[in-house]
PDB file of C-alpha atoms in Angstrom:
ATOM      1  CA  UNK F 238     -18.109 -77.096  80.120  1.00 67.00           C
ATOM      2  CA  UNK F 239     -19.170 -76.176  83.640  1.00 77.00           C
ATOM      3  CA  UNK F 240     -16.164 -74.381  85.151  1.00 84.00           C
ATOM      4  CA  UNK F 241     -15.531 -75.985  89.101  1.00 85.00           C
ATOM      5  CA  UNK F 242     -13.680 -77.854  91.094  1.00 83.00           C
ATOM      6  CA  UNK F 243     -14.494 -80.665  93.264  1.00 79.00           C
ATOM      7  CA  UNK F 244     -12.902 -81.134  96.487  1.00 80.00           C
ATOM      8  CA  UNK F 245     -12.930 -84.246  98.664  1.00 79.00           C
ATOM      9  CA  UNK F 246     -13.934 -83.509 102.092  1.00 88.00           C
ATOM     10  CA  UNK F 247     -14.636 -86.389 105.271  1.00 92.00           C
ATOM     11  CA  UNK F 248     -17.826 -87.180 105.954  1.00 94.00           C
ATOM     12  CA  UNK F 249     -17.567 -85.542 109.244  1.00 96.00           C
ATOM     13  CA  UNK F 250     -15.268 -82.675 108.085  1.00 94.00           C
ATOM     14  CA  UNK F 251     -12.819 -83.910 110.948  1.00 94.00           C
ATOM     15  CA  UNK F 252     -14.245 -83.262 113.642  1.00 96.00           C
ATOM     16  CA  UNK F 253     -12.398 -83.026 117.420  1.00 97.00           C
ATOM     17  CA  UNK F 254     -14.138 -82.838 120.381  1.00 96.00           C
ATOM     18  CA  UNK F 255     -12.334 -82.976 123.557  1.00 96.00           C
ATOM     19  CA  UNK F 256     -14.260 -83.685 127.259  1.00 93.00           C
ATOM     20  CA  UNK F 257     -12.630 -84.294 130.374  1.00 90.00           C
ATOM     21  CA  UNK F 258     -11.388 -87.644 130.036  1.00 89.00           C
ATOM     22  CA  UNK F 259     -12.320 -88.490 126.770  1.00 96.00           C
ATOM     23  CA  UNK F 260     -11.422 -87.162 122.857  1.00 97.00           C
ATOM     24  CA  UNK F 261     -13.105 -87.722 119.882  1.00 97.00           C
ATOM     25  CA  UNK F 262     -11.718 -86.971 116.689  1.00 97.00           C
ATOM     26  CA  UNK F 263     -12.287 -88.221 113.194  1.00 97.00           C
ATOM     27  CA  UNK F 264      -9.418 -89.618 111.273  1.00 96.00           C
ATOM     28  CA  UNK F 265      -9.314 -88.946 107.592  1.00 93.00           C
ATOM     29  CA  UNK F 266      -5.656 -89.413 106.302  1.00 92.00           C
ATOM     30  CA  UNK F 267      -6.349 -92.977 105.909  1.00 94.00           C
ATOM     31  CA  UNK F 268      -6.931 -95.951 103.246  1.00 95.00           C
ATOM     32  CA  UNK F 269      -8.669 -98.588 104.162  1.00 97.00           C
ATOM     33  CA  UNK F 270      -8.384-101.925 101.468  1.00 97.00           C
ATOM     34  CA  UNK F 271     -10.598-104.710 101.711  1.00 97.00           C
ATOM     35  CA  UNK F 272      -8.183-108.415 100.817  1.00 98.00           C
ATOM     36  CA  UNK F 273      -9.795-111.248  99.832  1.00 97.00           C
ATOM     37  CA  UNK F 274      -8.147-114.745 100.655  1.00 96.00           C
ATOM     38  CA  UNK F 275      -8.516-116.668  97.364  1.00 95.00           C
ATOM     39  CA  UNK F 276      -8.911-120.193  97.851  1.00 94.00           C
ATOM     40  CA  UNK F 277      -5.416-121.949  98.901  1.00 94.00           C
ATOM     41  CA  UNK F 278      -4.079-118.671  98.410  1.00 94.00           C
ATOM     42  CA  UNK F 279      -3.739-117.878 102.204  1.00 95.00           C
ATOM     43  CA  UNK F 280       0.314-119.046 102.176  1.00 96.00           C
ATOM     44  CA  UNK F 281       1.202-116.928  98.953  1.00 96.00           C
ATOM     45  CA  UNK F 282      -0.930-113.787 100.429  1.00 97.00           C
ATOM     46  CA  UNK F 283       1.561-114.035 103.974  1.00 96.00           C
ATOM     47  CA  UNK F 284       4.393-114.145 101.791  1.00 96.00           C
ATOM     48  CA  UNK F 285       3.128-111.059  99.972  1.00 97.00           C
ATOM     49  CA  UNK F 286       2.483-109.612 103.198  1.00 95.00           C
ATOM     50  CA  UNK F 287       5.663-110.583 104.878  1.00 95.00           C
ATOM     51  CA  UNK F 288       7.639-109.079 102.173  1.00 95.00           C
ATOM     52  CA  UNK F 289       5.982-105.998 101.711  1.00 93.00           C
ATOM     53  CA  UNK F 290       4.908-105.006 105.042  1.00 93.00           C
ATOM     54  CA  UNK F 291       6.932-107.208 107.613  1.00 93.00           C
ATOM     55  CA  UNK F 292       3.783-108.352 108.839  1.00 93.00           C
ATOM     56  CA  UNK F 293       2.072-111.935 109.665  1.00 92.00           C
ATOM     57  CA  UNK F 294      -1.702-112.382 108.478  1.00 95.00           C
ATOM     58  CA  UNK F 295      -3.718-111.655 111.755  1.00 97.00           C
ATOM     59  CA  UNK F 296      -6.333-114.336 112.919  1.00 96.00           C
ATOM     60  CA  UNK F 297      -9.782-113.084 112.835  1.00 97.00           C
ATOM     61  CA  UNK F 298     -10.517-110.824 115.583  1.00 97.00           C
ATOM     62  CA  UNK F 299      -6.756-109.493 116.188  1.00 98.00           C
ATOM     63  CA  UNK F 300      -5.085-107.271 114.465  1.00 97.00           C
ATOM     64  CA  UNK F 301      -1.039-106.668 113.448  1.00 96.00           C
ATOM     65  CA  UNK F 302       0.920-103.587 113.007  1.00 95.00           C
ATOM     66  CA  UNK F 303       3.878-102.252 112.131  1.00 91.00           C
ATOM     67  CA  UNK F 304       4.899 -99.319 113.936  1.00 78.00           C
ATOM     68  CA  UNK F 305       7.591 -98.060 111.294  1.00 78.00           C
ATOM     69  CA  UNK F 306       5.396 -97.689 108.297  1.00 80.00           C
ATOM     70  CA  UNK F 307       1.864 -97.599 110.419  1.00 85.00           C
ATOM     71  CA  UNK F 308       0.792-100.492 108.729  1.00 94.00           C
ATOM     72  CA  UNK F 309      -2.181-102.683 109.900  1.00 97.00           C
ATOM     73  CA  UNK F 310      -3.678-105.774 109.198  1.00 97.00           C
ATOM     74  CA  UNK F 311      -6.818-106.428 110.310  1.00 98.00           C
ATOM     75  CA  UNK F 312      -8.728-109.883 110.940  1.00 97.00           C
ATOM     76  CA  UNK F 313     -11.980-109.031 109.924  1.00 94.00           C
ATOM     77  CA  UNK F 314     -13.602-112.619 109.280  1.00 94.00           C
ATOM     78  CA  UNK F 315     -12.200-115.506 107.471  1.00 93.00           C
ATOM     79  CA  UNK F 316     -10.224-114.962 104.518  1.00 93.00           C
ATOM     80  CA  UNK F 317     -10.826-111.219 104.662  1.00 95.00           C
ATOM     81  CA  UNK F 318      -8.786-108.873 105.800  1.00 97.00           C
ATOM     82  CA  UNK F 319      -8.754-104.898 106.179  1.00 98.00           C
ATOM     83  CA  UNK F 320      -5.570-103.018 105.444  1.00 97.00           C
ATOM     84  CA  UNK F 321      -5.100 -99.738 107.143  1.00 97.00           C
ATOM     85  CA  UNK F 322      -2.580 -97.061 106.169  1.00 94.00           C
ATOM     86  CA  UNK F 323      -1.423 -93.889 105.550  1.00 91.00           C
ATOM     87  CA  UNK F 324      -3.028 -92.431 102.691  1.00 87.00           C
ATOM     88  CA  UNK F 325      -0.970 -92.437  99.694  1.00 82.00           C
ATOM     89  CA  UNK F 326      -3.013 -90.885  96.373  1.00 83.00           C
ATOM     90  CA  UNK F 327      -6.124 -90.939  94.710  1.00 86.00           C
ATOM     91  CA  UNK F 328      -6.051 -95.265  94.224  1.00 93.00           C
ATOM     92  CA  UNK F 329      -5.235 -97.262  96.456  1.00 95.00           C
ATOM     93  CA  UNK F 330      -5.770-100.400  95.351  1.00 96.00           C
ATOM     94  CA  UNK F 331      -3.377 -99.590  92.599  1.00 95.00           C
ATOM     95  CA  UNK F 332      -1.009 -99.188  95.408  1.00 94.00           C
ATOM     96  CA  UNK F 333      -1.676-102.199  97.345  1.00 95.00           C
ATOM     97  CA  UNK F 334      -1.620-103.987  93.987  1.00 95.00           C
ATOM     98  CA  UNK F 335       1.855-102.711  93.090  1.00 95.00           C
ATOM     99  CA  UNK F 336       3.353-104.374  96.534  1.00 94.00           C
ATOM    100  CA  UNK F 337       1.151-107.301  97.421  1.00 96.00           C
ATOM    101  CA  UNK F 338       0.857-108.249  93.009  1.00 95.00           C
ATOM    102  CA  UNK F 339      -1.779-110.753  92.473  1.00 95.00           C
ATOM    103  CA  UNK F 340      -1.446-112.269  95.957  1.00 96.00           C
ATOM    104  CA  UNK F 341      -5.297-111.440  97.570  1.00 97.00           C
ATOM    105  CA  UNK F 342      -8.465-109.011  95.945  1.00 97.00           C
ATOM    106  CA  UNK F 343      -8.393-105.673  96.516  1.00 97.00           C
ATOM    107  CA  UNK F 344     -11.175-103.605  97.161  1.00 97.00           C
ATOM    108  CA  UNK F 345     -11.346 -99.794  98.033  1.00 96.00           C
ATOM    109  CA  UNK F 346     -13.343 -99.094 101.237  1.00 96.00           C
ATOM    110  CA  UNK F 347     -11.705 -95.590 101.948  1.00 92.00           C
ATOM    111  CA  UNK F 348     -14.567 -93.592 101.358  1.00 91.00           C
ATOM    112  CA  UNK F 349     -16.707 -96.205 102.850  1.00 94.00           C
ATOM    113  CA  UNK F 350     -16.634 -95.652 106.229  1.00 96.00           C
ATOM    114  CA  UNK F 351     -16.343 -92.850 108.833  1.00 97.00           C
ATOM    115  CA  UNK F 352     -13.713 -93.567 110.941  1.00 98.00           C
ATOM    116  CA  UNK F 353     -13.253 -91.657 114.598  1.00 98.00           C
ATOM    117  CA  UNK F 354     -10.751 -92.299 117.305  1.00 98.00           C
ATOM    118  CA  UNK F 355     -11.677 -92.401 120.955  1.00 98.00           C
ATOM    119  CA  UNK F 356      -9.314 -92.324 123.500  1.00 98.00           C
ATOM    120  CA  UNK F 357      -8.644 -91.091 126.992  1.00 97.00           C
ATOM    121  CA  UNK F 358      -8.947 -92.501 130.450  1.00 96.00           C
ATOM    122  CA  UNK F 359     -13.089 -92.517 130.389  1.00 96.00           C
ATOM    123  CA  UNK F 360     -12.834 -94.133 126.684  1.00 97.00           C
ATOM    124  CA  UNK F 361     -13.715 -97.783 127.754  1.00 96.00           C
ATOM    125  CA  UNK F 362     -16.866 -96.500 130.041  1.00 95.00           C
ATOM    126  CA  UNK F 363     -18.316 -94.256 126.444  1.00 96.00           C
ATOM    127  CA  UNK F 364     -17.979 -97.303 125.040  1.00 97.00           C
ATOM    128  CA  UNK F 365     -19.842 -99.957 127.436  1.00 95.00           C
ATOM    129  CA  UNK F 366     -22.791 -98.109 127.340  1.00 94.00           C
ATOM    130  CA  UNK F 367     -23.628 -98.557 123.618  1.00 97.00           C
ATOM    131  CA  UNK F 368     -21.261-101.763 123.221  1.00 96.00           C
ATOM    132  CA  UNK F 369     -22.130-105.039 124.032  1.00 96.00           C
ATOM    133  CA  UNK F 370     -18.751-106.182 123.187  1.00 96.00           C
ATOM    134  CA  UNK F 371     -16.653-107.283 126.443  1.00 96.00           C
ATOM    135  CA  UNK F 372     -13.911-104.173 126.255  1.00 96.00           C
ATOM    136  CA  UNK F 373     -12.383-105.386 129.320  1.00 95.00           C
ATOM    137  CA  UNK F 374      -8.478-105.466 129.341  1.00 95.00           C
ATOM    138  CA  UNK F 375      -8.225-108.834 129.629  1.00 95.00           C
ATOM    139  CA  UNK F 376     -11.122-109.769 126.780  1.00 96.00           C
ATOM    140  CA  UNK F 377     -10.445-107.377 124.802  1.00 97.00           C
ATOM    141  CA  UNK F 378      -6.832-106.649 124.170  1.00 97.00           C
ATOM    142  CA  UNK F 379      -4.501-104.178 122.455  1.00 97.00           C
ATOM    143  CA  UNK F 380      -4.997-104.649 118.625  1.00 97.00           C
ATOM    144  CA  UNK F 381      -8.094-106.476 119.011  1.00 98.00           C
ATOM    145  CA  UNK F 382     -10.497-106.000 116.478  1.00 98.00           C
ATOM    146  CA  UNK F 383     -14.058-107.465 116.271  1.00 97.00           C
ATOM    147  CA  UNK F 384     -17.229-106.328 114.437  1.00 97.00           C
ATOM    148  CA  UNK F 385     -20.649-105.567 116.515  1.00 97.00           C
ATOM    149  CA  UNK F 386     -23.382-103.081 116.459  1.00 96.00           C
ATOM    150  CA  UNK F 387     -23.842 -99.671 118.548  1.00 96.00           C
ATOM    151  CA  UNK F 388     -27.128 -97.799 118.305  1.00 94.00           C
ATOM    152  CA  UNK F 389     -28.569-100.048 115.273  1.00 94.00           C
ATOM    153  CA  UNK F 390     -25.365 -99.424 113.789  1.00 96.00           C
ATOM    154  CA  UNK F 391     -23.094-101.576 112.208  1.00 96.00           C
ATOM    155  CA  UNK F 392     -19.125-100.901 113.684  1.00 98.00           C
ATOM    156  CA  UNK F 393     -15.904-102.378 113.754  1.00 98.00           C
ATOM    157  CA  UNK F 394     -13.978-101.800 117.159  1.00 98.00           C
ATOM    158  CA  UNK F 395     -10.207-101.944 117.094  1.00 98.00           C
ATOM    159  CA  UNK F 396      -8.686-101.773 120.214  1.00 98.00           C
ATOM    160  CA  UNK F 397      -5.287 -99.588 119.130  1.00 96.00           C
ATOM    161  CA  UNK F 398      -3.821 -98.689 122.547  1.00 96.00           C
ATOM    162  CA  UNK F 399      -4.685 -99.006 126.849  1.00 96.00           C
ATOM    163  CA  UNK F 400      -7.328 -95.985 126.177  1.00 96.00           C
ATOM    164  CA  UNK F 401      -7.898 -95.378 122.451  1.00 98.00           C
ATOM    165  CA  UNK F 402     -10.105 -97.077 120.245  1.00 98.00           C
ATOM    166  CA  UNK F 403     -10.606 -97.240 116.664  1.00 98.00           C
ATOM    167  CA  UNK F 404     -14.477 -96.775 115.333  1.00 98.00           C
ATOM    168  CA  UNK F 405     -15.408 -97.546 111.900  1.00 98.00           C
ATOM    169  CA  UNK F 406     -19.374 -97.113 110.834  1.00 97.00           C
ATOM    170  CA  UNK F 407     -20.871 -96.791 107.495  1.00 97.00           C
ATOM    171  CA  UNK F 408     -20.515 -93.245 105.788  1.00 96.00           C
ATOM    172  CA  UNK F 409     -23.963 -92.943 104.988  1.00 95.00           C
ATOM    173  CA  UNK F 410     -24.722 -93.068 108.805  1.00 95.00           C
ATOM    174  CA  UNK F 411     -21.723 -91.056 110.066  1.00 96.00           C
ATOM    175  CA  UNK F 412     -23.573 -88.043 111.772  1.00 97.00           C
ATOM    176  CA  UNK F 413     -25.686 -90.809 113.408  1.00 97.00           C
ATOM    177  CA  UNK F 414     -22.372 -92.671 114.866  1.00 97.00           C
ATOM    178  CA  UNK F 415     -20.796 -89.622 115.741  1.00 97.00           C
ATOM    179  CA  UNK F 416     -24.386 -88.937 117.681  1.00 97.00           C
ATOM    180  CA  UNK F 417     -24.348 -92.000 119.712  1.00 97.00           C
ATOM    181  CA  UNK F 418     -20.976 -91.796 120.954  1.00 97.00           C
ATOM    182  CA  UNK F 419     -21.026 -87.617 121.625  1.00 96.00           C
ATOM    183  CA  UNK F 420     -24.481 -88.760 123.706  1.00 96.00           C
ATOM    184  CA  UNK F 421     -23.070 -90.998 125.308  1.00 96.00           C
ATOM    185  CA  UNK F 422     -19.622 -89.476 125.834  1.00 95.00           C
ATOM    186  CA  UNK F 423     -21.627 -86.999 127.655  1.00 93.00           C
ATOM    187  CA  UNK F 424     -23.977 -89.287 129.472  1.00 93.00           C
ATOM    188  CA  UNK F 425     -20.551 -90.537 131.109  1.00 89.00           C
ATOM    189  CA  UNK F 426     -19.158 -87.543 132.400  1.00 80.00           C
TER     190      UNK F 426
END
């Protein structure tokens, strides 16, 4: 028996970079967990929700949160959400099992997707050169969330505060992502 250790390490080994007016840095002390609605099963699933996380379900293309715990519910299309949180071990769809029982069905997308958070006053401008999503304040609102593509890429967008963003792109393209919005990051200032 080969005597090693593996060791989990994000998929852009957290990177920061920091411009004038802008940061980038990847976010890796997340889970992400894919719900499924099943059918009729949207009431018992907000129940779940509401006891476990104090949260309402989020219409598709918003997003709720709960500040305390750092919970978020995502509306990613209909009857599927995204739950966001803390990381808490090495399964967490055991753990959103344990609280939300047989309510929705989970799916692990942790590892899924690189995740980086952009924020600063020039965050919005990065963004509208490689996002034909309307980011404007009043189209695009705190805790928005919508899905889109930037570069040839597919991304979710979540909109988590006036200047920060939330950018989630496939893992296997994560050096590609961070690419597009370093260029154009750049390109900006």
């Amino acid at each position: 028996m080969p005597d090693f250790t593996l060791t989990a390490k994000p998929p852009l080994d957290g990177i920061r970079i920091d411009l004038d007016g802008v940061s980038v840095k990847e976010i890796s002390d997340r889970q992400l967990v894919s719900i499924s609605i099943p059918r009729n099963g949207e009431a018992p699933l907000n129940q779940a929700v509401m006891n476990a996380y104090r949260l309402e379900l989020p219409v598709v293309g918003t997003s709720t949160v709960t500040p305390a715990t750092d919970v978020r519910l995502m509306g990613i299309q209909r009857d599927q959400l995204f739950l966001l949180c803390e990381r808490t071990g090495d399964n967490p769809v055991a753990a959103v099992s344990e609280v939300l029982g047989n309510a929705g069905y989970y799916t692990d997308q942790s590892d899924s997707w690189a995740v980086l958070e952009l924020s600063g006053p020039q965050s919005r401008r990065v963004l509208e050169r490689i996002c034909p999503v309307d980011l404007a304040p009043d189209q695009f609102a705190v805790n928005a969330v919508t899905r889109t593509v930037m570069e040839h890429l597919g991304v979710i967008v979540l909109r988590t505060g006036a200047d920060t963003f939330m950018l989630f792109s496939a893992t296997s393209s994560a050096l590609s992502f961070l690419g597009a919005i370093e260029t154009s990051a750049r390109n900006v200032l």
